[in-house]
Short mmCIF file of C-alpha atoms in Angstrom, two decimals:
data_model
loop_
_atom_site.label_atom_id
_atom_site.label_comp_id
_atom_site.label_asym_id
_atom_site.label_seq_id
_atom_site.Cartn_x
_atom_site.Cartn_y
_atom_site.Cartn_z
CA MET E 1 0.01 0.00 0.00
CA GLY E 2 2.11 2.59 -1.66
CA ALA E 3 5.09 4.26 -0.12
CA THR E 4 5.02 7.89 -1.13
CA ARG E 5 2.14 7.15 -3.46
CA VAL E 6 -1.18 8.44 -2.27
CA ILE E 7 -3.64 6.78 -4.66
CA GLU E 8 -3.78 3.09 -5.41
CA THR E 9 -6.24 0.67 -6.95
CA LEU E 10 -6.46 -2.92 -5.85
CA VAL E 11 -8.15 -5.85 -7.49
CA LEU E 12 -9.77 -8.34 -5.18
CA SER E 13 -10.76 -11.62 -6.75
CA LEU E 14 -13.00 -13.58 -4.44
CA LEU E 15 -13.72 -17.27 -4.11
CA LEU E 16 -16.63 -17.72 -1.73
CA LEU E 17 -18.13 -20.78 -0.17
CA LEU E 18 -21.62 -19.68 0.84
CA SER E 19 -23.41 -21.37 3.71
CA GLY E 20 -21.49 -24.53 2.83
CA SER E 21 -21.07 -25.57 6.41
CA SER E 22 -24.41 -24.37 7.76
CA ALA E 23 -26.02 -27.19 9.71
CA THR E 24 -29.50 -26.13 8.63
CA GLN E 25 -28.43 -26.44 5.02
CA ARG E 26 -26.59 -29.70 5.33
CA LYS E 27 -29.49 -32.05 4.74
CA LYS E 28 -30.60 -30.20 1.67
CA THR E 29 -27.00 -29.99 0.47
CA ARG E 30 -26.61 -33.69 0.64
CA ALA E 31 -29.77 -34.43 -1.32
CA ALA E 32 -29.17 -31.90 -4.07
CA PRO E 33 -25.86 -30.14 -3.71
CA ARG E 34 -26.08 -26.45 -4.57
CA MET E 35 -23.19 -24.72 -6.24
CA PRO E 36 -21.60 -23.33 -3.12
CA CYS E 37 -18.86 -21.35 -4.78
CA LYS E 38 -19.06 -17.89 -6.14
CA GLN E 39 -16.31 -16.08 -7.98
CA MET E 40 -16.32 -12.31 -7.96
CA VAL E 41 -13.88 -9.60 -8.93
CA PHE E 42 -13.86 -6.11 -7.47
CA TYR E 43 -11.62 -3.07 -7.66
CA PHE E 44 -11.03 -0.73 -4.81
CA HIS E 45 -9.23 2.56 -4.70
CA ASP E 46 -7.19 3.96 -1.85
CA ILE E 47 -6.15 7.60 -1.51
CA LEU E 48 -4.02 8.16 1.57
CA TYR E 49 -4.31 11.42 3.51
CA ASN E 50 -1.01 13.31 3.27
CA GLY E 51 -1.88 16.52 5.09
CA GLU E 52 -3.14 18.28 1.98
CA ASN E 53 -5.76 16.11 0.29
CA ALA E 54 -8.44 16.06 2.99
CA LYS E 55 -11.20 16.29 0.42
CA ASN E 56 -10.23 13.30 -1.73
CA ALA E 57 -8.49 11.12 0.82
CA THR E 58 -10.17 7.78 1.54
CA SER E 59 -7.69 6.66 4.19
CA ALA E 60 -5.67 8.17 7.00
CA ILE E 61 -2.74 7.18 9.17
CA VAL E 62 -4.09 6.76 12.70
CA GLY E 63 -1.25 4.98 14.42
CA ALA E 64 2.49 5.38 14.11
CA PRO E 65 5.53 4.21 16.01
CA ALA E 66 7.47 6.66 18.17
CA TRP E 67 9.67 7.58 15.19
CA GLY E 68 6.72 8.39 12.89
CA ASN E 69 3.89 10.83 12.47
CA ARG E 70 0.42 10.82 10.93
CA THR E 71 0.89 12.61 7.62
CA ILE E 72 3.93 10.76 6.27
CA LEU E 73 4.36 6.98 6.34
CA ALA E 74 7.20 6.12 8.71
CA GLY E 75 10.69 4.97 7.81
CA GLN E 76 11.74 1.32 8.09
CA ASN E 77 9.14 0.27 5.49
CA HIS E 78 6.36 1.99 7.42
CA PHE E 79 6.70 -0.52 10.25
CA GLY E 80 4.05 0.27 12.80
CA ASN E 81 1.85 2.53 10.70
CA VAL E 82 -1.85 1.82 11.12
CA VAL E 83 -4.14 3.11 8.36
CA VAL E 84 -7.95 3.29 8.48
CA PHE E 85 -9.66 3.30 5.10
CA ASP E 86 -13.03 3.71 3.48
CA ASP E 87 -12.42 2.97 -0.20
CA PRO E 88 -15.00 2.91 -2.98
CA ILE E 89 -15.44 -0.49 -4.67
CA THR E 90 -16.00 -0.52 -8.41
CA LEU E 91 -16.51 -3.24 -11.00
CA ASP E 92 -13.70 -1.97 -13.24
CA ASN E 93 -10.37 -0.26 -12.66
CA ASN E 94 -11.75 3.26 -13.04
CA LEU E 95 -11.69 5.27 -9.86
CA LEU E 96 -14.59 7.36 -11.17
CA SER E 97 -17.00 4.48 -11.88
CA ILE E 98 -20.11 4.31 -9.74
CA PRO E 99 -19.19 2.48 -6.52
CA VAL E 100 -21.06 -0.76 -5.78
CA GLY E 101 -19.95 -0.73 -2.17
CA ARG E 102 -17.27 0.34 0.26
CA ALA E 103 -14.15 -1.43 1.49
CA GLN E 104 -13.80 -0.38 5.12
CA GLY E 105 -11.34 -1.34 7.82
CA PHE E 106 -7.67 -1.00 8.53
CA TYR E 107 -4.24 -2.20 7.52
CA LEU E 108 -0.95 -1.99 9.31
CA TYR E 109 2.63 -2.34 8.14
CA ASP E 110 4.37 -5.03 10.11
CA ARG E 111 7.86 -5.62 8.83
CA LYS E 112 10.99 -3.52 9.21
CA ASP E 113 13.18 -4.95 6.45
CA TYR E 114 10.64 -4.90 3.62
CA PHE E 115 6.95 -4.19 3.07
CA THR E 116 4.38 -6.49 4.53
CA ALA E 117 0.96 -5.63 5.85
CA TRP E 118 -1.81 -7.10 7.96
CA LEU E 119 -5.38 -6.28 7.01
CA GLY E 120 -8.75 -6.43 8.70
CA PHE E 121 -11.58 -5.07 6.62
CA SER E 122 -15.06 -5.64 5.23
CA PHE E 123 -16.66 -5.21 1.86
CA PHE E 124 -19.97 -3.57 2.55
CA PHE E 125 -22.64 -3.78 -0.14
CA ASN E 126 -25.96 -2.03 -0.11
CA SER E 127 -27.07 -2.21 -3.74
CA THR E 128 -29.79 -4.02 -5.66
CA GLN E 129 -27.29 -6.71 -6.61
CA HIS E 130 -25.68 -7.46 -3.26
CA ARG E 131 -26.73 -6.63 0.28
CA GLY E 132 -24.56 -7.48 3.21
CA SER E 133 -20.89 -7.65 4.07
CA ILE E 134 -17.89 -9.89 3.71
CA THR E 135 -15.14 -9.64 6.28
CA PHE E 136 -11.50 -10.38 5.56
CA ALA E 137 -8.37 -10.69 7.68
CA GLY E 138 -4.85 -11.83 7.24
CA ALA E 139 -1.26 -11.18 6.37
CA ASP E 140 -0.46 -9.46 3.12
CA PRO E 141 3.12 -10.16 2.05
CA LEU E 142 2.71 -7.53 -0.68
CA ASN E 143 3.82 -10.01 -3.34
CA LYS E 144 2.48 -9.77 -6.88
CA THR E 145 -0.58 -11.75 -5.84
CA ARG E 146 -1.39 -12.57 -2.25
CA ASP E 147 -4.22 -14.39 -0.55
CA ILE E 148 -6.16 -13.33 2.48
CA SER E 149 -8.92 -15.20 4.29
CA VAL E 150 -12.63 -14.57 4.34
CA ILE E 151 -13.49 -14.76 8.03
CA GLY E 152 -17.20 -14.00 7.99
CA GLY E 153 -20.16 -12.52 6.27
CA THR E 154 -23.60 -11.10 6.81
CA GLY E 155 -26.72 -10.62 4.68
CA ASP E 156 -26.30 -12.24 1.26
CA PHE E 157 -22.92 -13.44 2.45
CA PHE E 158 -24.13 -15.04 5.70
CA MET E 159 -21.60 -17.56 6.97
CA ALA E 160 -19.37 -17.02 3.95
CA ARG E 161 -15.96 -18.63 3.94
CA GLY E 162 -13.26 -18.64 1.34
CA ILE E 163 -10.32 -16.76 0.06
CA ALA E 164 -9.58 -13.49 -1.64
CA THR E 165 -6.65 -12.79 -3.93
CA LEU E 166 -5.28 -9.26 -4.00
CA MET E 167 -3.32 -8.02 -7.00
CA THR E 168 -1.64 -4.76 -7.93
CA ASP E 169 -3.19 -3.47 -11.10
CA ALA E 170 -0.98 -0.60 -12.19
CA VAL E 171 1.02 2.35 -10.99
CA GLU E 172 0.50 5.84 -12.33
CA GLY E 173 3.30 8.17 -11.38
CA ASP E 174 3.92 8.66 -7.75
CA VAL E 175 0.35 9.22 -6.82
CA TYR E 176 -1.55 6.38 -8.40
CA PHE E 177 -1.26 2.70 -8.70
CA ARG E 178 -3.76 -0.02 -9.31
CA LEU E 179 -3.59 -3.67 -8.39
CA GLN E 180 -4.62 -6.64 -10.51
CA MET N 1 -20.64 4.47 19.51
CA GLY N 2 -21.80 7.87 20.48
CA ALA N 3 -20.49 11.14 19.18
CA THR N 4 -20.27 13.45 22.16
CA ARG N 5 -22.02 10.88 24.33
CA VAL N 6 -19.75 9.09 26.71
CA ILE N 7 -21.92 6.21 27.93
CA GLU N 8 -23.80 3.78 25.73
CA THR N 9 -25.44 0.41 26.13
CA LEU N 10 -25.57 -2.08 23.28
CA VAL N 11 -27.66 -5.18 22.90
CA LEU N 12 -26.01 -8.09 21.20
CA SER N 13 -28.30 -10.89 20.14
CA LEU N 14 -26.33 -13.93 19.18
CA LEU N 15 -27.08 -16.86 16.91
CA LEU N 16 -24.40 -19.45 17.37
CA LEU N 17 -23.63 -22.64 15.51
CA LEU N 18 -21.56 -24.64 17.96
CA SER N 19 -19.10 -27.22 16.71
CA GLY N 20 -21.39 -27.73 13.77
CA SER N 21 -18.55 -28.23 11.35
CA SER N 22 -16.20 -30.08 13.68
CA ALA N 23 -15.02 -33.21 11.95
CA THR N 24 -14.92 -35.16 15.20
CA GLN N 25 -18.59 -34.34 15.76
CA ARG N 26 -19.76 -35.03 12.25
CA LYS N 27 -20.44 -38.71 12.61
CA LYS N 28 -22.39 -38.26 15.78
CA THR N 29 -24.22 -35.32 14.25
CA ARG N 30 -25.41 -37.40 11.37
CA ALA N 31 -26.68 -40.23 13.56
CA ALA N 32 -28.51 -38.06 16.03
CA PRO N 33 -28.37 -34.38 15.11
CA ARG N 34 -27.88 -32.18 18.14
CA MET N 35 -29.43 -28.75 18.25
CA PRO N 36 -26.45 -26.84 17.01
CA CYS N 37 -27.91 -23.40 17.37
CA LYS N 38 -27.94 -21.30 20.46
CA GLN N 39 -29.65 -17.94 20.84
CA MET N 40 -28.36 -15.57 23.45
CA VAL N 41 -28.89 -11.92 24.29
CA PHE N 42 -26.40 -9.76 26.11
CA TYR N 43 -26.10 -6.08 26.97
CA PHE N 44 -22.85 -4.25 27.13
CA HIS N 45 -22.06 -0.78 28.29
CA ASP N 46 -19.46 1.58 26.92
CA ILE N 47 -18.18 4.68 28.70
CA LEU N 48 -15.64 6.54 26.58
CA TYR N 49 -12.71 8.31 28.23
CA ASN N 50 -13.08 12.06 27.71
CA GLY N 51 -10.13 13.36 29.72
CA GLU N 52 -12.11 13.65 32.95
CA ASN N 53 -13.78 10.31 33.67
CA ALA N 54 -10.70 8.11 34.14
CA LYS N 55 -12.35 6.23 36.99
CA ASN N 56 -15.53 5.16 35.18
CA ALA N 57 -14.32 5.01 31.60
CA THR N 58 -14.38 1.57 29.98
CA SER N 59 -12.90 2.67 26.68
CA ALA N 60 -10.29 5.09 25.37
CA ILE N 61 -9.32 6.63 22.09
CA VAL N 62 -5.91 5.18 21.17
CA GLY N 63 -5.58 6.16 17.54
CA ALA N 64 -6.60 9.32 15.75
CA PRO N 65 -5.94 10.87 12.35
CA ALA N 66 -3.60 13.83 12.04
CA TRP N 67 -6.54 16.21 12.58
CA GLY N 68 -7.69 14.55 15.83
CA ASN N 69 -6.60 13.93 19.38
CA ARG N 70 -7.22 11.33 22.04
CA THR N 71 -9.75 12.95 24.35
CA ILE N 72 -12.32 14.17 21.79
CA LEU N 73 -13.61 12.08 18.89
CA ALA N 74 -12.38 13.65 15.64
CA GLY N 75 -14.39 15.65 13.13
CA GLN N 76 -15.59 14.12 9.86
CA ASN N 77 -17.71 11.54 11.70
CA HIS N 78 -14.74 10.43 13.78
CA PHE N 79 -13.07 8.98 10.68
CA GLY N 80 -9.86 7.32 11.78
CA ASN N 81 -10.54 7.16 15.51
CA VAL N 82 -9.53 3.85 17.03
CA VAL N 83 -11.08 3.00 20.40
CA VAL N 84 -10.04 0.18 22.73
CA PHE N 85 -12.73 -1.01 25.13
CA ASP N 86 -13.33 -3.32 28.07
CA ASP N 87 -17.06 -3.15 28.68
CA PRO N 88 -19.03 -5.09 31.28
CA ILE N 89 -21.60 -7.51 29.86
CA THR N 90 -24.92 -7.84 31.66
CA LEU N 91 -28.08 -9.85 31.11
CA ASP N 92 -30.34 -6.80 31.23
CA ASN N 93 -30.03 -3.18 30.22
CA ASN N 94 -28.89 -2.01 33.65
CA LEU N 95 -25.32 -0.78 33.73
CA LEU N 96 -25.13 -1.65 37.43
CA SER N 97 -26.18 -5.30 37.12
CA ILE N 98 -23.57 -7.89 38.01
CA PRO N 99 -21.45 -8.48 34.90
CA VAL N 100 -21.43 -11.99 33.44
CA GLY N 101 -18.37 -11.26 31.35
CA ARG N 102 -16.42 -8.59 29.52
CA ALA N 103 -16.59 -7.35 25.95
CA GLN N 104 -13.00 -6.55 25.00
CA GLY N 105 -11.41 -5.37 21.82
CA PHE N 106 -11.50 -2.35 19.56
CA TYR N 107 -13.62 -0.42 17.11
CA LEU N 108 -12.66 2.18 14.58
CA TYR N 109 -14.67 4.76 12.70
CA ASP N 110 -14.15 4.35 9.00
CA ARG N 111 -16.32 6.70 7.04
CA LYS N 112 -16.00 10.42 6.48
CA ASP N 113 -19.51 11.29 5.30
CA TYR N 114 -21.50 9.47 7.96
CA PHE N 115 -20.92 7.11 10.87
CA THR N 116 -19.75 3.61 10.20
CA ALA N 117 -17.49 1.48 12.30
CA TRP N 118 -15.41 -1.68 12.08
CA LEU N 119 -15.18 -3.88 15.15
CA GLY N 120 -12.89 -6.62 16.36
CA PHE N 121 -13.69 -7.88 19.82
CA SER N 122 -14.37 -10.86 22.05
CA PHE N 123 -16.91 -11.69 24.66
CA PHE N 124 -14.99 -13.24 27.47
CA PHE N 125 -16.92 -15.33 30.00
CA ASN N 126 -15.55 -16.80 33.18
CA SER N 127 -18.67 -17.62 35.18
CA THR N 128 -20.40 -20.78 36.29
CA GLN N 129 -22.74 -20.55 33.32
CA HIS N 130 -20.28 -19.90 30.49
CA ARG N 131 -16.55 -20.31 30.26
CA GLY N 132 -14.62 -19.30 27.20
CA SER N 133 -14.76 -16.60 24.58
CA ILE N 134 -16.52 -15.69 21.37
CA THR N 135 -14.70 -13.50 18.87
CA PHE N 136 -16.47 -11.14 16.49
CA ALA N 137 -15.35 -9.00 13.56
CA GLY N 138 -16.94 -7.00 10.87
CA ALA N 139 -18.34 -3.77 9.54
CA ASP N 140 -20.93 -1.95 11.57
CA PRO N 141 -22.98 0.41 9.40
CA LEU N 142 -24.50 1.88 12.58
CA ASN N 143 -28.00 1.24 11.25
CA LYS N 144 -30.84 0.51 13.63
CA THR N 145 -29.85 -3.14 13.63
CA ARG N 146 -26.68 -4.43 12.12
CA ASP N 147 -25.05 -7.82 11.83
CA ILE N 148 -21.48 -8.78 12.51
CA SER N 149 -19.83 -12.17 12.12
CA VAL N 150 -18.71 -14.61 14.72
CA ILE N 151 -15.21 -15.55 13.62
CA GLY N 152 -14.13 -17.93 16.36
CA GLY N 153 -14.52 -19.19 19.85
CA THR N 154 -12.76 -20.99 22.66
CA GLY N 155 -13.83 -23.01 25.70
CA ASP N 156 -17.61 -23.58 25.71
CA PHE N 157 -17.69 -21.80 22.39
CA PHE N 158 -14.96 -23.84 20.67
CA MET N 159 -15.27 -23.56 16.89
CA ALA N 160 -18.34 -21.35 17.17
CA ARG N 161 -19.66 -19.76 14.03
CA GLY N 162 -22.68 -17.57 13.48
CA ILE N 163 -23.88 -14.08 13.55
CA ALA N 164 -24.54 -11.35 16.08
CA THR N 165 -27.05 -8.56 15.75
CA LEU N 166 -26.25 -5.27 17.43
CA MET N 167 -29.02 -2.85 18.34
CA THR N 168 -29.18 0.53 20.01
CA ASP N 169 -31.29 0.27 23.09
CA ALA N 170 -31.89 3.85 24.15
CA VAL N 171 -30.29 7.25 24.56
CA GLU N 172 -30.30 9.13 27.82
CA GLY N 173 -29.30 12.72 27.39
CA ASP N 174 -25.94 13.40 25.92
CA VAL N 175 -24.09 10.99 28.09
CA TYR N 176 -26.02 7.76 27.89
CA PHE N 177 -27.55 5.66 25.25
CA ARG N 178 -28.44 2.04 25.09
CA LEU N 179 -28.82 -0.20 22.09
CA GLN N 180 -31.51 -2.79 21.48
CA MET G 1 3.17 -9.35 26.79
CA GLY G 2 5.59 -8.14 29.39
CA ALA G 3 5.27 -4.96 31.39
CA THR G 4 8.71 -3.42 31.60
CA ARG G 5 10.21 -6.46 29.93
CA VAL G 6 11.27 -5.94 26.38
CA ILE G 7 11.96 -9.47 25.17
CA GLU G 8 9.59 -12.40 25.48
CA THR G 9 9.20 -15.82 23.94
CA LEU G 10 5.80 -17.40 23.44
CA VAL G 11 4.90 -20.96 22.65
CA LEU G 12 1.98 -21.47 20.34
CA SER G 13 0.60 -24.98 20.18
CA LEU G 14 -1.76 -25.33 17.30
CA LEU G 15 -4.64 -27.71 16.64
CA LEU G 16 -5.72 -27.29 13.05
CA LEU G 17 -8.67 -28.66 11.15
CA LEU G 18 -7.59 -28.44 7.53
CA SER G 19 -10.24 -28.13 4.83
CA GLY G 20 -12.50 -30.15 7.10
CA SER G 21 -15.58 -28.18 6.15
CA SER G 22 -14.77 -27.66 2.48
CA ALA G 23 -17.78 -28.67 0.42
CA THR G 24 -15.62 -30.01 -2.37
CA GLN G 25 -13.92 -32.31 0.11
CA ARG G 26 -17.04 -33.49 1.85
CA LYS G 27 -17.88 -36.41 -0.39
CA LYS G 28 -14.38 -37.77 -0.26
CA THR G 29 -14.25 -37.22 3.47
CA ARG G 30 -17.33 -39.31 4.00
CA ALA G 31 -16.05 -42.21 1.93
CA ALA G 32 -12.59 -42.34 3.44
CA PRO G 33 -12.11 -39.80 6.20
CA ARG G 34 -8.71 -38.15 6.08
CA MET G 35 -6.96 -37.16 9.25
CA PRO G 36 -8.11 -33.57 9.33
CA CYS G 37 -6.23 -32.49 12.40
CA LYS G 38 -2.68 -31.32 12.59
CA GLN G 39 -0.83 -30.51 15.77
CA MET G 40 2.07 -28.09 15.60
CA VAL G 41 4.18 -26.25 18.13
CA PHE G 42 5.99 -23.01 17.42
CA TYR G 43 7.94 -20.47 19.45
CA PHE G 44 7.93 -16.81 18.74
CA HIS G 45 9.99 -14.03 20.20
CA ASP G 46 8.92 -10.49 20.88
CA ILE G 47 11.28 -7.58 21.55
CA LEU G 48 9.39 -4.38 22.21
CA TYR G 49 10.81 -1.04 21.07
CA ASN G 50 11.67 1.08 24.12
CA GLY G 51 13.25 4.10 22.46
CA GLU G 52 16.77 2.62 22.50
CA ASN G 53 16.69 -0.81 20.86
CA ALA G 54 15.67 0.16 17.34
CA LYS G 55 18.00 -2.42 15.83
CA ASN G 56 16.75 -5.49 17.72
CA ALA G 57 13.14 -4.52 18.35
CA THR G 58 10.53 -6.70 16.64
CA SER G 59 7.52 -4.71 17.88
CA ALA G 60 6.56 -1.12 18.54
CA ILE G 61 3.81 0.72 20.40
CA VAL G 62 1.73 2.48 17.73
CA GLY G 63 -1.34 3.50 19.69
CA ALA G 64 -1.70 4.76 23.22
CA PRO G 65 -4.43 6.37 25.29
CA ALA G 66 -4.26 10.08 26.10
CA TRP G 67 -2.30 9.31 29.27
CA GLY G 68 0.37 7.26 27.47
CA ASN G 69 3.17 7.56 24.96
CA ARG G 70 4.88 5.32 22.42
CA THR G 71 8.11 4.29 24.11
CA ILE G 72 6.78 3.18 27.53
CA LEU G 73 3.73 0.98 28.00
CA ALA G 74 1.00 3.03 29.69
CA GLY G 75 -0.16 2.86 33.27
CA GLN G 76 -3.38 1.07 34.27
CA ASN G 77 -2.07 -2.25 32.99
CA HIS G 78 -1.23 -0.76 29.59
CA PHE G 79 -4.94 -0.27 28.85
CA GLY G 80 -5.21 1.14 25.37
CA ASN G 81 -1.71 0.36 24.13
CA VAL G 82 -1.65 -1.03 20.59
CA VAL G 83 1.49 -2.88 19.56
CA VAL G 84 2.43 -3.97 16.03
CA PHE G 85 4.84 -6.87 15.83
CA ASP G 86 6.90 -8.89 13.40
CA ASP G 87 8.37 -11.69 15.46
CA PRO G 88 10.57 -14.53 14.22
CA ILE G 89 9.05 -18.01 14.63
CA THR G 90 11.37 -20.84 15.62
CA LEU G 91 10.91 -24.53 16.33
CA ASP G 92 12.59 -24.35 19.72
CA ASN G 93 12.81 -21.76 22.47
CA ASN G 94 16.07 -20.26 21.24
CA LEU G 95 15.71 -16.73 19.92
CA LEU G 96 18.76 -17.28 17.72
CA SER G 97 17.51 -20.41 15.90
CA ILE G 98 16.83 -20.07 12.20
CA PRO G 99 13.29 -18.69 11.82
CA VAL G 100 10.78 -20.85 9.94
CA GLY G 101 8.41 -17.96 9.50
CA ARG G 102 7.18 -14.68 10.95
CA ALA G 103 4.37 -13.89 13.36
CA GLN G 104 2.95 -10.59 12.17
CA GLY G 105 0.05 -8.50 13.36
CA PHE G 106 -0.98 -6.57 16.42
CA TYR G 107 -2.08 -6.88 20.00
CA LEU G 108 -3.75 -4.40 22.27
CA TYR G 109 -4.14 -4.25 26.03
CA ASP G 110 -7.78 -3.98 26.95
CA ARG G 111 -8.29 -4.07 30.66
CA LYS G 112 -7.62 -1.46 33.30
CA ASP G 113 -7.59 -3.56 36.47
CA TYR G 114 -5.30 -6.34 35.29
CA PHE G 115 -3.58 -7.51 32.12
CA THR G 116 -5.62 -8.81 29.26
CA ALA G 117 -4.96 -8.48 25.57
CA TRP G 118 -6.69 -8.87 22.23
CA LEU G 119 -4.69 -10.21 19.32
CA GLY G 120 -5.02 -10.24 15.57
CA PHE G 121 -2.08 -11.78 13.76
CA SER G 122 -0.88 -14.27 11.19
CA PHE G 123 1.82 -16.86 11.07
CA PHE G 124 3.41 -16.46 7.69
CA PHE G 125 5.48 -19.37 6.33
CA ASN G 126 7.57 -19.36 3.22
CA SER G 127 9.83 -22.36 3.68
CA THR G 128 10.21 -25.75 2.05
CA GLN G 129 8.12 -27.30 4.81
CA HIS G 130 5.16 -24.89 4.95
CA ARG G 131 3.96 -22.26 2.54
CA GLY G 132 1.06 -20.01 3.37
CA SER G 133 -0.41 -18.31 6.39
CA ILE G 134 -2.61 -18.99 9.37
CA THR G 135 -4.57 -16.10 10.85
CA PHE G 136 -5.58 -15.85 14.49
CA ALA G 137 -7.78 -13.54 16.49
CA GLY G 138 -9.19 -13.41 19.92
CA ALA G 139 -9.02 -12.39 23.52
CA ASP G 140 -5.96 -13.29 25.52
CA PRO G 141 -6.69 -13.29 29.24
CA LEU G 142 -2.93 -13.68 29.86
CA ASN G 143 -3.54 -16.71 32.08
CA LYS G 144 -0.94 -19.45 32.25
CA THR G 145 -2.38 -21.02 29.13
CA ARG G 146 -4.95 -19.35 26.97
CA ASP G 147 -6.73 -20.21 23.77
CA ILE G 148 -7.26 -18.09 20.70
CA SER G 149 -9.13 -18.95 17.53
CA VAL G 150 -7.83 -19.75 14.10
CA ILE G 151 -9.95 -17.58 11.81
CA GLY G 152 -8.51 -18.37 8.42
CA GLY G 153 -5.65 -19.62 6.36
CA THR G 154 -4.08 -19.48 2.92
CA GLY G 155 -1.75 -21.71 0.91
CA ASP G 156 -1.07 -24.98 2.74
CA PHE G 157 -3.48 -23.79 5.40
CA PHE G 158 -6.35 -22.94 3.05
CA MET G 159 -9.64 -22.83 4.97
CA ALA G 160 -7.93 -23.84 8.20
CA ARG G 161 -9.96 -23.71 11.37
CA GLY G 162 -9.02 -24.64 14.90
CA ILE G 163 -7.51 -23.33 18.03
CA ALA G 164 -4.14 -22.20 19.29
CA THR G 165 -2.92 -22.36 22.84
CA LEU G 166 -0.46 -19.73 23.99
CA MET G 167 1.83 -20.37 26.94
CA THR G 168 4.51 -18.39 28.73
CA ASP G 169 7.75 -20.29 28.56
CA ALA G 170 10.08 -18.51 30.96
CA VAL G 171 11.23 -15.13 32.18
CA GLU G 172 14.82 -14.04 32.13
CA GLY G 173 15.39 -10.97 34.25
CA ASP G 174 13.47 -7.91 33.33
CA VAL G 175 14.20 -8.05 29.66
CA TYR G 176 13.43 -11.59 28.63
CA PHE G 177 10.69 -14.05 29.13
CA ARG G 178 9.52 -17.03 27.22
CA LEU G 179 6.12 -18.65 27.11
CA GLN G 180 5.35 -22.35 27.14
#
């Protein structure tokens, strides 16, 4: 989640197992197994507050180690920085597309010798297509592609389990990169 | 998770699926299905530290964006505030009832244009009735009722899965509201 | 997670249920049940940044209540302190053994009248033996042994569920203790 960059776009490709282990569904599942898996792809866009972009920023540094502050990501690969975000989710890689939901939660940088992050966040949908939330958590080694776990869901995604793959889509100058 | 309010009571109504997907239980489950679901209702009470109520406070602001501080919730709908809490859990909506456990963890405000929160916390029980913990995580849109996911459990709640519904019970002046 | 101590070693003993509730595995499981459980023991070592040990520190205080700072854990049993860590994982209790992975994430102290913590972290493995991550979350009452939940996994630990038991191994002076 970009060093001096302030805008980034991430692609989240989602493999969901819906209600697969619900006891109330088990009998029915056995008789006529439903397709429990659902593959979805979403883009979300992160613009980090840098002291000047209060209007556009979708995330802000809220925790920093003793050697850091809250407008510039800290040295040592941002170790210790905690960022809260509320990013629009779109169906393509265009920041200006109409959002279908919000990605809300936090990430923190947790390695001194190179970038790694730990994320806890939810996709929150309130549209005609999807209603409910999917919650994710896990380590993000910031490799080209990296997997995080689906740890819960509500609404349409009640009892969801599965995995999400995050990818960097592209980088535009110092202030924009997307993930695919 | 009240703006200028410092005390609030929340109702958490819990639908638990206990050990439903435990492999060691599966055989037994098939032969004679146990009732895997458990419905419980708890109240918990949050008193936010405001610089003056150190004695009574059950929560404190520990992270804030660059434009905030740690005794007053920040502007822009508290975006970026991180709050750690240790709230007593009671079986009714009376703050002074004997606690049956503690609700411990954190929440953070993650939206600039209206209130939404993201929570990670556990109910920790150490009484004759319940022993163990239930861990929750997820987005809280701060609607009238909102669902968060059960992501794990220990002790009596080993391998718990399910869903919890949070509700605002009532508001008393500027310093007290309950959730139902 | 030691008061004035800056180095500690924890033992995490892990009981994993791998892919046990995966729908795609269920048929096969019924015909010829695989051993779904895996028991593992790991040690991890935490050296908290105290303002002077920047080189060796594996964790740093990144959030503190209004009455605290980021180089000394706060009064009132560190209530409100948030610590980000990146600890080496070893197979024995020797801090200097070759790490088999990293324990990365955060913990926060969430009780004023005695020590309790809430953890969210992942074990991240990238060795010949294990590849992938296991993610944990839950309350840590800081008893002699305490259980936290496995909330997800990736790679070799895809869809993992289970429980982890944390134990204090030993204390060496004021600056070192291990957990077993």
